[in-house]
mmCIF file of C-alpha atoms in Angstrom:
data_model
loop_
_atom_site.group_PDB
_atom_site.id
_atom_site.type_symbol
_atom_site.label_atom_id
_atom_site.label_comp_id
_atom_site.label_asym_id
_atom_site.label_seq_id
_atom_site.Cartn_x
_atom_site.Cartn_y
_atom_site.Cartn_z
ATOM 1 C CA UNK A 1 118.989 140.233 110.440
ATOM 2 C CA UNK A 2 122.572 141.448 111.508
ATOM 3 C CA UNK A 3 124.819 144.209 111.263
ATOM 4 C CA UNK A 4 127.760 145.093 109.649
ATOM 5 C CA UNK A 5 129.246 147.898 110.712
ATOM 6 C CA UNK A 6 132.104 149.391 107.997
ATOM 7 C CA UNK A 7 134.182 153.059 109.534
ATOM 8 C CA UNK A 8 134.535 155.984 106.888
ATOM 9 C CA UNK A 9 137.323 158.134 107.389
ATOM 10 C CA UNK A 10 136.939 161.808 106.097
ATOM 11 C CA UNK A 11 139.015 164.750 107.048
ATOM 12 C CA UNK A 12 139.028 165.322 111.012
ATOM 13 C CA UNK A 13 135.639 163.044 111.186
ATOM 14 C CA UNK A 14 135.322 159.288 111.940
ATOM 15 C CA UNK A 15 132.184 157.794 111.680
ATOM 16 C CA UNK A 16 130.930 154.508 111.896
ATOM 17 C CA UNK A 17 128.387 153.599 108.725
ATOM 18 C CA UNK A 18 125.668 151.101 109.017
ATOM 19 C CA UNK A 19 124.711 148.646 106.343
ATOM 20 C CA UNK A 20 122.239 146.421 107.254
ATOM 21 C CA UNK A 21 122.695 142.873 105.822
ATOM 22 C CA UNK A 22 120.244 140.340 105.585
ATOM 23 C CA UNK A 23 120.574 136.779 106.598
ATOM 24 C CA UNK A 24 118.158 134.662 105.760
ATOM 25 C CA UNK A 25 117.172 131.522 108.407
ATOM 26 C CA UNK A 26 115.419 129.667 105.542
ATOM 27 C CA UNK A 27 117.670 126.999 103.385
ATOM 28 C CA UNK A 28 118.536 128.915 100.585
ATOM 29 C CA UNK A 29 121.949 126.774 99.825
ATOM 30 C CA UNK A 30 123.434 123.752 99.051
ATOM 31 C CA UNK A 31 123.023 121.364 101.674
ATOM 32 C CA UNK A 32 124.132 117.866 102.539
ATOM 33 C CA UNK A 33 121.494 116.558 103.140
ATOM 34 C CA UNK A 34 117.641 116.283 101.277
ATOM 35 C CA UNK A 35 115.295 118.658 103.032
ATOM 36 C CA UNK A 36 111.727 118.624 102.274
ATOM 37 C CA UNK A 37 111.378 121.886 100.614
ATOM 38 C CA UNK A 38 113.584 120.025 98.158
ATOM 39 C CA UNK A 39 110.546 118.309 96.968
ATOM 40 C CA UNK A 40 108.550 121.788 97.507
ATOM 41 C CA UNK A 41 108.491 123.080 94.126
ATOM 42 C CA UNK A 42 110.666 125.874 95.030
ATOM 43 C CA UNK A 43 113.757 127.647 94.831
ATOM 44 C CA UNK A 44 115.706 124.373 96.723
ATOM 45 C CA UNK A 45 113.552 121.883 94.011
ATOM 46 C CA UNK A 46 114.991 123.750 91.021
ATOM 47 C CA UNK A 47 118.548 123.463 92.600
ATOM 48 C CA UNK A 48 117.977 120.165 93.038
ATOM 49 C CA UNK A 49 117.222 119.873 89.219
ATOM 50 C CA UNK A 50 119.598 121.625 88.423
ATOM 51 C CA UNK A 51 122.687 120.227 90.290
ATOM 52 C CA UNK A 52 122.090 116.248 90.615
ATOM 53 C CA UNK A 53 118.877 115.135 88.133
ATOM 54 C CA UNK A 54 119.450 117.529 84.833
ATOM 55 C CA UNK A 55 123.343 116.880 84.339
ATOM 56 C CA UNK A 56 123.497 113.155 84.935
ATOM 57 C CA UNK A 57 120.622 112.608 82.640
ATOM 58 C CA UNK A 58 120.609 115.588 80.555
ATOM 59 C CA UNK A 59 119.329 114.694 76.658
ATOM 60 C CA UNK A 60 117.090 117.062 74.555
ATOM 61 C CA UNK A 61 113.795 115.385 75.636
ATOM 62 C CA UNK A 62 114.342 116.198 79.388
ATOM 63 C CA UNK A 63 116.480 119.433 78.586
ATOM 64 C CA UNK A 64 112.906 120.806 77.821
ATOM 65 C CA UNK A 65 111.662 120.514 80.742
ATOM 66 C CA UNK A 66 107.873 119.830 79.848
ATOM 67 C CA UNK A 67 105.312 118.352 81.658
ATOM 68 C CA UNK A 68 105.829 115.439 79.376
ATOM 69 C CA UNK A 69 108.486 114.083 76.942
ATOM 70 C CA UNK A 70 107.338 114.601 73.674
ATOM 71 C CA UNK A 71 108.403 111.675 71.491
ATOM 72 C CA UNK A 72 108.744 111.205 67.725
ATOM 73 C CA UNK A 73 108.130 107.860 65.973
ATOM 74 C CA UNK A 74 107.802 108.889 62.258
ATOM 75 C CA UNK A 75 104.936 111.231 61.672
ATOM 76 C CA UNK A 76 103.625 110.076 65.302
ATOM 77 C CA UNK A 77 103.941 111.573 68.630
ATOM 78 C CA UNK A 78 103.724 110.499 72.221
ATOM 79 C CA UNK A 79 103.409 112.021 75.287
ATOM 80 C CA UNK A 80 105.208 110.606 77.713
ATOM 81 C CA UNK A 81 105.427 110.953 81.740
ATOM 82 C CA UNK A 82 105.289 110.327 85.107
ATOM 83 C CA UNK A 83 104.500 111.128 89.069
ATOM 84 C CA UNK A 84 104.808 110.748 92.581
ATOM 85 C CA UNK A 85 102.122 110.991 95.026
ATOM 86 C CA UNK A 86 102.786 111.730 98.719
ATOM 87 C CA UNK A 87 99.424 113.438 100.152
ATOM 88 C CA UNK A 88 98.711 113.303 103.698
ATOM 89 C CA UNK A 89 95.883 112.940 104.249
ATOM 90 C CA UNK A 90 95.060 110.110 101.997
ATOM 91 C CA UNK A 91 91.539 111.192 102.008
ATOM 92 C CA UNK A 92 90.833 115.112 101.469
ATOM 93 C CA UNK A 93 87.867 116.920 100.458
ATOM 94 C CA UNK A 94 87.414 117.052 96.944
ATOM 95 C CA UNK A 95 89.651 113.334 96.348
ATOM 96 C CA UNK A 96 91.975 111.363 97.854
ATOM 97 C CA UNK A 97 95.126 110.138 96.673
ATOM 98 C CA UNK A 98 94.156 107.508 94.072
ATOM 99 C CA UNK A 99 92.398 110.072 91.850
ATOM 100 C CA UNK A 100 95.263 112.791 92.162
ATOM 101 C CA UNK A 101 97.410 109.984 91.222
ATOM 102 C CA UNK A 102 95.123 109.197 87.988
ATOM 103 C CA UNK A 103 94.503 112.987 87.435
ATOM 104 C CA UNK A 104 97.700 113.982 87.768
ATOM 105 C CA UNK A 105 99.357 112.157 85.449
ATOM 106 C CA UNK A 106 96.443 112.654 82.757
ATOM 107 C CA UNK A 107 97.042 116.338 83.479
ATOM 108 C CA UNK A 108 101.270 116.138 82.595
ATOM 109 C CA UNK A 109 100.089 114.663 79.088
ATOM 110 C CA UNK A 110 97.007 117.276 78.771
ATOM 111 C CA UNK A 111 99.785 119.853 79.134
ATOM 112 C CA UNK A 112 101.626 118.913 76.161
ATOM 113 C CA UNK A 113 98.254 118.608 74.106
ATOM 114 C CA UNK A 114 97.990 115.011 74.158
ATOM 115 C CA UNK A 115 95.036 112.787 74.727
ATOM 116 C CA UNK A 116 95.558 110.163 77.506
ATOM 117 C CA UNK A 117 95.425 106.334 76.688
ATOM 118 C CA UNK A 118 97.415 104.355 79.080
ATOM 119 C CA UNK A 119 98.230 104.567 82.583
ATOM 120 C CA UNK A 120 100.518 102.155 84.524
ATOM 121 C CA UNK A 121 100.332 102.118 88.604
ATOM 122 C CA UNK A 122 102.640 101.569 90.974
ATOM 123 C CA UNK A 123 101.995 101.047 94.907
ATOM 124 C CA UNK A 124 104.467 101.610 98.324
ATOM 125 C CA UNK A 125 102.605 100.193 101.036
ATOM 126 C CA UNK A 126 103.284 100.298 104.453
ATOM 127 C CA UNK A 127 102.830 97.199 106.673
ATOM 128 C CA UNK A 128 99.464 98.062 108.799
ATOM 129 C CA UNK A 129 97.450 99.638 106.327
ATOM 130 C CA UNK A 130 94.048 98.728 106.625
ATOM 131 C CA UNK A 131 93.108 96.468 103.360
ATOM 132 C CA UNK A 132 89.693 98.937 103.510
ATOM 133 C CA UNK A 133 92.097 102.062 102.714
ATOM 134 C CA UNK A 134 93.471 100.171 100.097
ATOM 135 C CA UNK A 135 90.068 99.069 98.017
ATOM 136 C CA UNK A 136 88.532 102.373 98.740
ATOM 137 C CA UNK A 137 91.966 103.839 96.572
ATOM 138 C CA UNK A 138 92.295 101.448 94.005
ATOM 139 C CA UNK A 139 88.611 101.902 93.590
ATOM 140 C CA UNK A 140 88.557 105.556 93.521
ATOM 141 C CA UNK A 141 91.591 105.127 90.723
ATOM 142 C CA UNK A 142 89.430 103.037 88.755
ATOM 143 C CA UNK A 143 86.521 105.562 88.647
ATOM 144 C CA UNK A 144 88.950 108.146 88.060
ATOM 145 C CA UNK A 145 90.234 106.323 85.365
ATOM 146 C CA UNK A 146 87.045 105.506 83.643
ATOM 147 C CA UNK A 147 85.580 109.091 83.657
ATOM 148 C CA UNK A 148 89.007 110.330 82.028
ATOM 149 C CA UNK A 149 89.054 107.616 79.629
ATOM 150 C CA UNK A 150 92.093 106.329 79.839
ATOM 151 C CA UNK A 151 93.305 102.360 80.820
ATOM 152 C CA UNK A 152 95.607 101.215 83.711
ATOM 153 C CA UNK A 153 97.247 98.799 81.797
ATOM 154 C CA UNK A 154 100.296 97.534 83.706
ATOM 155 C CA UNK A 155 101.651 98.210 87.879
ATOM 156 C CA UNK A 156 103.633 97.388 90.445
ATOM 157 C CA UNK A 157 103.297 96.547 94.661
ATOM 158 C CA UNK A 158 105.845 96.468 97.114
ATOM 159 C CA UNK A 159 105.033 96.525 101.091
ATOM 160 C CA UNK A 160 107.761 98.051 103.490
ATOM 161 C CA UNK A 161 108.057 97.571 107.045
ATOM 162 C CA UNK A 162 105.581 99.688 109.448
ATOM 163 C CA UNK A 163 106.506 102.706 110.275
ATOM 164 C CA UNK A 164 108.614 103.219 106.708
ATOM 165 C CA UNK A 165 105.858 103.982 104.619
ATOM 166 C CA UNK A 166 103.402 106.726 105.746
ATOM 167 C CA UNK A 167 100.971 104.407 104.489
ATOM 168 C CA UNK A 168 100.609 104.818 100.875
ATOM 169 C CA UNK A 169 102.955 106.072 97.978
ATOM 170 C CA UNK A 170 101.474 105.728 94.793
ATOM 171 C CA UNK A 171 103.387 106.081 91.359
ATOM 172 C CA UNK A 172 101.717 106.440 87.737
ATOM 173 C CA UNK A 173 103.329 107.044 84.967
ATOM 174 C CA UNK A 174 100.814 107.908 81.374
ATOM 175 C CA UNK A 175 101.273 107.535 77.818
ATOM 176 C CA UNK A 176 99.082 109.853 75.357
ATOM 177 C CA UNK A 177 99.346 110.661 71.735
ATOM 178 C CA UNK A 178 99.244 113.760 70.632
ATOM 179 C CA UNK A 179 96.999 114.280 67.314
ATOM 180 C CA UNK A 180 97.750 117.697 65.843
ATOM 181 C CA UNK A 181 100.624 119.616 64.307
ATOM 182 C CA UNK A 182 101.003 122.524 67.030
ATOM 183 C CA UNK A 183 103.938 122.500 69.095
ATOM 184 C CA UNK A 184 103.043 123.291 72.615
ATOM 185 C CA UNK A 185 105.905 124.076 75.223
ATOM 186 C CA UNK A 186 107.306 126.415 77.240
ATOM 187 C CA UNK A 187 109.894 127.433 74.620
ATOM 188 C CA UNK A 188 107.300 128.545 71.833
ATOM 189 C CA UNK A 189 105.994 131.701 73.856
ATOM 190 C CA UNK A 190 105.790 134.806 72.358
ATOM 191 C CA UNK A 191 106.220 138.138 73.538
ATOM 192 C CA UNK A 192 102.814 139.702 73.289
ATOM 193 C CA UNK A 193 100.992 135.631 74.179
ATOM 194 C CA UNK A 194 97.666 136.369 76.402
ATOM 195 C CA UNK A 195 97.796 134.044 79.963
ATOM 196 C CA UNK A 196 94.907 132.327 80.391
ATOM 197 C CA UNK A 197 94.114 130.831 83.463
ATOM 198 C CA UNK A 198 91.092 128.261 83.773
ATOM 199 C CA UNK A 199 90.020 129.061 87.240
ATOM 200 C CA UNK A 200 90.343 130.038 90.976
ATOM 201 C CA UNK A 201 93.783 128.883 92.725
ATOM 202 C CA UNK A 202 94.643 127.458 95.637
ATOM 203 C CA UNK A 203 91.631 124.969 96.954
ATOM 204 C CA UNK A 204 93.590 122.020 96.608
ATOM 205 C CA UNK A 205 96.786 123.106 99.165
ATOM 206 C CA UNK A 206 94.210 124.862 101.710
ATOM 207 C CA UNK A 207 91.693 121.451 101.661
ATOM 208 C CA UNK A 208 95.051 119.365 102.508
ATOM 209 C CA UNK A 209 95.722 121.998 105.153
ATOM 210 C CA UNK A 210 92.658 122.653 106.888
ATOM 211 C CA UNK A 211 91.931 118.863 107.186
ATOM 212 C CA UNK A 212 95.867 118.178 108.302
ATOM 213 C CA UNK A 213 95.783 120.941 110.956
ATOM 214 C CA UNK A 214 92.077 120.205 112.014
ATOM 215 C CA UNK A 215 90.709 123.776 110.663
ATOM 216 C CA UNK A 216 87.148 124.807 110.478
ATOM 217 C CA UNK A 217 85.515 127.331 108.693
ATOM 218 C CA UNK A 218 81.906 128.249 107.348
ATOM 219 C CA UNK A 219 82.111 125.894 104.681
ATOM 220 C CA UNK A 220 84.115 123.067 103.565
ATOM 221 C CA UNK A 221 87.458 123.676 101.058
ATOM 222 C CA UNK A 222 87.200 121.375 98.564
ATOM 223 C CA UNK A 223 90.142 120.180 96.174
ATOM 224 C CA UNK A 224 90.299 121.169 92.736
ATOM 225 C CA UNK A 225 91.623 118.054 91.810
ATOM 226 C CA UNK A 226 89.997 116.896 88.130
ATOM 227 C CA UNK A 227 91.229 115.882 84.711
ATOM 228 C CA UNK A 228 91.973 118.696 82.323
ATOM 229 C CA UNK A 229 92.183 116.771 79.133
ATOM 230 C CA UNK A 230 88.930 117.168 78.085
ATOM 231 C CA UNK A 231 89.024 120.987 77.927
ATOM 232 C CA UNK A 232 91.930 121.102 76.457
ATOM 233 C CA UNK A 233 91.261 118.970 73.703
ATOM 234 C CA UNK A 234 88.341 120.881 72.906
ATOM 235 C CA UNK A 235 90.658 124.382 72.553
ATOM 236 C CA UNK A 236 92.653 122.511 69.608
ATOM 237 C CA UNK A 237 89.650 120.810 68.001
ATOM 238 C CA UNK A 238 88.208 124.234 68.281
ATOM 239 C CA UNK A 239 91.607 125.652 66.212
ATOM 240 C CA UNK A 240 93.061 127.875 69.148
ATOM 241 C CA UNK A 241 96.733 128.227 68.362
ATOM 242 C CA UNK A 242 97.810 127.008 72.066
ATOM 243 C CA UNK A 243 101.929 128.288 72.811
ATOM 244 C CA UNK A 244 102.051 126.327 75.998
ATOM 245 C CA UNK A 245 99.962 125.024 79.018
ATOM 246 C CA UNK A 246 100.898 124.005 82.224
ATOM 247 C CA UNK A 247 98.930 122.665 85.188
ATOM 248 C CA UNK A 248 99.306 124.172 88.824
ATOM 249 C CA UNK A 249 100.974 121.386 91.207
ATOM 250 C CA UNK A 250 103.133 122.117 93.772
ATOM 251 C CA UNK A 251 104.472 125.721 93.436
ATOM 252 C CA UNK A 252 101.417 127.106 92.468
ATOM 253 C CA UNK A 253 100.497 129.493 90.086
ATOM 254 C CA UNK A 254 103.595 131.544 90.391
ATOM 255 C CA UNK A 255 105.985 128.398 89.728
ATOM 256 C CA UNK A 256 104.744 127.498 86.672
ATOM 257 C CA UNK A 257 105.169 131.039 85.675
ATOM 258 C CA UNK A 258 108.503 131.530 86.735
ATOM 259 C CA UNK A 259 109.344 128.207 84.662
ATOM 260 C CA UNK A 260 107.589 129.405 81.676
ATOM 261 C CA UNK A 261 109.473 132.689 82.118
ATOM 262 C CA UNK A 262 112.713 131.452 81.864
ATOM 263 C CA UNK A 263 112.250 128.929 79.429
ATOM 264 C CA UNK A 264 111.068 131.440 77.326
ATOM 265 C CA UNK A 265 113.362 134.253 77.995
ATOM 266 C CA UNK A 266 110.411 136.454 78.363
ATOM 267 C CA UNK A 267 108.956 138.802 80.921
ATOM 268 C CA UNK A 268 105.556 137.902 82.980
ATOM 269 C CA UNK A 269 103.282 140.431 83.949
ATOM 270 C CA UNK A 270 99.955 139.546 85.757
ATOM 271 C CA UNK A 271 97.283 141.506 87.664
ATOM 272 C CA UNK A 272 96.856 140.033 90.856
ATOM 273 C CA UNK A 273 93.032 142.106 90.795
ATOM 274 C CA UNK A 274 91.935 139.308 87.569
ATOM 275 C CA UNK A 275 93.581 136.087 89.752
ATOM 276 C CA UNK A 276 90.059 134.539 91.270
ATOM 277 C CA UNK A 277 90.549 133.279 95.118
ATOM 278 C CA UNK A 278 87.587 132.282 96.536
ATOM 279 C CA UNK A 279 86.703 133.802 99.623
ATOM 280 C CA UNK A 280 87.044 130.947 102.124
ATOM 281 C CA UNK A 281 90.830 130.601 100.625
ATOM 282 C CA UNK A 282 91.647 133.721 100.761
ATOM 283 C CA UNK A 283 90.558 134.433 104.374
ATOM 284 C CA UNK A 284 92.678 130.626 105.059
ATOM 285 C CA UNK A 285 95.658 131.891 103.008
ATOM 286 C CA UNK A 286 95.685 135.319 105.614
ATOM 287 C CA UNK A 287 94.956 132.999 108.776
ATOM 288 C CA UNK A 288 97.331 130.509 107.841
ATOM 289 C CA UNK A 289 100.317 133.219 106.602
ATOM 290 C CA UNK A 290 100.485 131.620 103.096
ATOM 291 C CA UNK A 291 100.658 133.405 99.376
ATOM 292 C CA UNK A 292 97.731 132.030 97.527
ATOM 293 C CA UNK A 293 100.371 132.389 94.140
ATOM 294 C CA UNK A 294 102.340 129.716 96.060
ATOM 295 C CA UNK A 295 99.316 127.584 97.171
ATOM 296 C CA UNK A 296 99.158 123.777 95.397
ATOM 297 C CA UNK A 297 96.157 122.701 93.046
ATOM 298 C CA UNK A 298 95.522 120.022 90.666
ATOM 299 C CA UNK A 299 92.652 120.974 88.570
ATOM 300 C CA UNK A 300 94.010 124.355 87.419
ATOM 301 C CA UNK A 301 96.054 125.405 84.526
ATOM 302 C CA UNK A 302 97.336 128.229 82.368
ATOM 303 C CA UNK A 303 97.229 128.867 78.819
ATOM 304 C CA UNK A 304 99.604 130.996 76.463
ATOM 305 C CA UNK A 305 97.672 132.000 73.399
ATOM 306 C CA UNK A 306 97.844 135.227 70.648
ATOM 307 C CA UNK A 307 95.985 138.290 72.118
ATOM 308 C CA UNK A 308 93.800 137.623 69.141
ATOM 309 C CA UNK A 309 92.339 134.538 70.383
ATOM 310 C CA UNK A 310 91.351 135.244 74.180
ATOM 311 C CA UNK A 311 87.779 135.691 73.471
ATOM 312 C CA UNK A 312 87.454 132.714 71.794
ATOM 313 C CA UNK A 313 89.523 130.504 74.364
ATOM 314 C CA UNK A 314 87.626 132.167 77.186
ATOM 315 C CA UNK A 315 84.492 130.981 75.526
ATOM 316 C CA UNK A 316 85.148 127.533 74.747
ATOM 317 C CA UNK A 317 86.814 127.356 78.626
ATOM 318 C CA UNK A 318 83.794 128.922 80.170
ATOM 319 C CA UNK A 319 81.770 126.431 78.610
ATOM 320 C CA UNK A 320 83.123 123.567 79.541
ATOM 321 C CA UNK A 321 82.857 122.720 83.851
ATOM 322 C CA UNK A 322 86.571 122.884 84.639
ATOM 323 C CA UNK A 323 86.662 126.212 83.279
ATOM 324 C CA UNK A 324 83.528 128.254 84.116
ATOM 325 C CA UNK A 325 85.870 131.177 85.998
ATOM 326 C CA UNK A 326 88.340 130.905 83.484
ATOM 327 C CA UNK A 327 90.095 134.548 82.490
ATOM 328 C CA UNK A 328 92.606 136.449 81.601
ATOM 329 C CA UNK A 329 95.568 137.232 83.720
ATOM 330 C CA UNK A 330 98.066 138.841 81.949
ATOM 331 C CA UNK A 331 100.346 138.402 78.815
ATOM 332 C CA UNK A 332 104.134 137.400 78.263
ATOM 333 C CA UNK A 333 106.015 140.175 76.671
ATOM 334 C CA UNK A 334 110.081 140.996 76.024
ATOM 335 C CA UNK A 335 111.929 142.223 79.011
ATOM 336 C CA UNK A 336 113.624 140.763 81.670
ATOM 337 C CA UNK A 337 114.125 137.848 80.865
ATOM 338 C CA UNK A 338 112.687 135.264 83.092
ATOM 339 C CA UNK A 339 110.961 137.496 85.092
ATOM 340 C CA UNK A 340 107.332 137.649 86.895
ATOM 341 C CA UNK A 341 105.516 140.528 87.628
ATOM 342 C CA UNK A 342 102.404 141.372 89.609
ATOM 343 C CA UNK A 343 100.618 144.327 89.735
ATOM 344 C CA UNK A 344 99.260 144.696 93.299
ATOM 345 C CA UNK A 345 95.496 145.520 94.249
ATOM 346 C CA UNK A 346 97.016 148.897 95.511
ATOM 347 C CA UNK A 347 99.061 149.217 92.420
ATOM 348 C CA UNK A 348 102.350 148.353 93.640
ATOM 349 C CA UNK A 349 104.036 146.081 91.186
ATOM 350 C CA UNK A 350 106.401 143.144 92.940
ATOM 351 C CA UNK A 351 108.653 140.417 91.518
ATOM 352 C CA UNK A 352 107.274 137.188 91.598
ATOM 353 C CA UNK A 353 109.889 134.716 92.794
ATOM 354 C CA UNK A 354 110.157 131.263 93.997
ATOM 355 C CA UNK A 355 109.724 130.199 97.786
ATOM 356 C CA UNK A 356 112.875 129.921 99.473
ATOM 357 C CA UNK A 357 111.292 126.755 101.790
ATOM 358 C CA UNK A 358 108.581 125.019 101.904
ATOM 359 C CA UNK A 359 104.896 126.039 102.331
ATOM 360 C CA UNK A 360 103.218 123.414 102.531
ATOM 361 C CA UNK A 361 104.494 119.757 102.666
ATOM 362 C CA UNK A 362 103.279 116.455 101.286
ATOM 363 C CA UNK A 363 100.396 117.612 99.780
ATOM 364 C CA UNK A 364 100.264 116.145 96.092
#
């Protein structure tokens, strides 16, 4: 922080007037260069979008900004999308990076209300892995795989020289067709939509953390990381009139809000009171100086739905194993548009807004 010091001259009196001004060390600009927080899921990420990706490829389909492109072949629809995956570790309680790979992408075509067929698989290897990290992987992608019920169908390899790699980058990219008639996206909240979300937050980024940094506490973190098309097929067999869903990756809970908000020109309130933690996160989050609403996971999601239906949804959720804590968080309603809320454990309410840096890196 600085000051800038302005003079105010009044009748016989000069006197120098303070106005603090804030400047603010983290990268909150354009830069010439790529910094990692660009790849955060922050506020750099969405510049990043915004400024280089979105305007030299800008169509309708990516203009929406789903988890998926939705396609259109006659009366049929696809899901389409794909991933990254960076984690370091490769190995983590909870999964390692073969079945986020497989799990993520399942999840970006669960989000649009698809169900999952085909996966393809592509691999960066560095020179020097051990050929025993490999198998263990590509067999813990097959399991993952099988248990989701989808196919890995087609791939790629390419090696790089040691020291170039960080061992293993995997990309997967899904196809899934999507079976119904609702229209589930960002854009089709309503004002006066209950937000459902299926679960505590914030395992998976504290697991990569504690392992990373060599943390111990009473009991191990384990990821979150799981498939969520099952239980979200089972919400439109079941006739629940979905808006929009959207898995927690990167940014956390309060990304995907903030992305919902402004897509849908709608205000987000939440109650930060009905948002489970678990305990051993929480107490990690306050260690570790990080905002659980920011924290990564890959097993969690959020669900817009009429006020009408949350009893329903919560029951089919709670039912099912992904989404035994799931509950109601708070509802979308007109106001400012674009913006989150959260009404504080001691009733303060604060603006929910996007990290300015990064939190935590390479961790999905």
């Amino acid at each position: 922080m600085t000051d800038d010091i302005n003079t105010v001259i009044e009748p016989g009196l000069v006197r120098p007037v303070i106005e603090p001004a804030l400047v603010c060390p983290a990268p909150i600009n354009q830069h010439s260069q790529i910094l990692l927080a660009h790849g955060g899921g922050g506020r750099l990420m969405q510049q990043l979008l915004d400024t280089v990706f979105l305007p030299a490829f800008a169509n309708p389909l990516l203009n929406a900004r789903h988890d998926s492109a939705v396609i259109e072949f006659g009366t049929t629809r696809l899901a389409f999308t794909t991933d990254s995956y960076v984690v370091q570790p490769l190995f983590f309680p909870g999964g390692d990076i073969g079945s986020l790979a497989v799990n993520g992408t399942i999840n970006d075509l669960a989000m649009c209300g698809a169900r999952p067929l085909f996966l393809s698989a592509g691999f960066i290897i560095e020179e020097g892995l051990p050929m025993e990290t490999l198998q263990r992987v590509v067999t813990s992608m097959r399991h993952a795989a099988h248990a989701a019920g989808v196919t890995i169908v087609t791939g790629d390899t390419k090696v790089v020289d040691k020291g170039k790699g960080d061992g293993l980058f995997i990309n997967t990219a899904g196809i899934g067709i999507i079976e119904h008639t609702l229209r589930i996206a960002p854009g089709t909240v309503q004002s006066g939509d209950a937000i459902l979300l299926s679960g505590d937050i914030g395992r998976h980024g504290i697991a990569i953390m504690a392992m990373r940094e060599g943390l111990n506490f009473e009991s191990t973190i384990e990821s979150d990381c799981a498939a969520l098309a099952a239980p979200v097929l089972e919400l439109i067999q079941a006739g629940i009139d979905i808006h929009c869903l959207r898995d927690l990756t990167r940014g956390g809970l309060a990304a995907a809000l903030i992305e919902i908000a402004e897509a849908a020109c709608l205000q987000i309130d939440i109650e930060e009171s009905l948002i489970p933690v678990v305990q051993e996160v929480q107490g990690a989050c306050e260690l570790l100086g990080l905002d659980p609403l920011h924290v990564a996971n890959e097993g969690r999601f959020v669900a817009f739905i009429p006020a009408g239906q949350v009893n329903q949804t919560l029951d089919i959720l709670r039912r099912h194993p992904l989404g035994q804590e799931a509950c109601l968080i708070g509802h979308a309603q007109h106001g400012t548009a674009g913006r989150v809320t959260l009404q504080t454990r001691i009733g303060v309410q604060r603006i929910v807004d996007r990290l300015s840096g990064e939190q935590l890196p390479r961790i999905c």
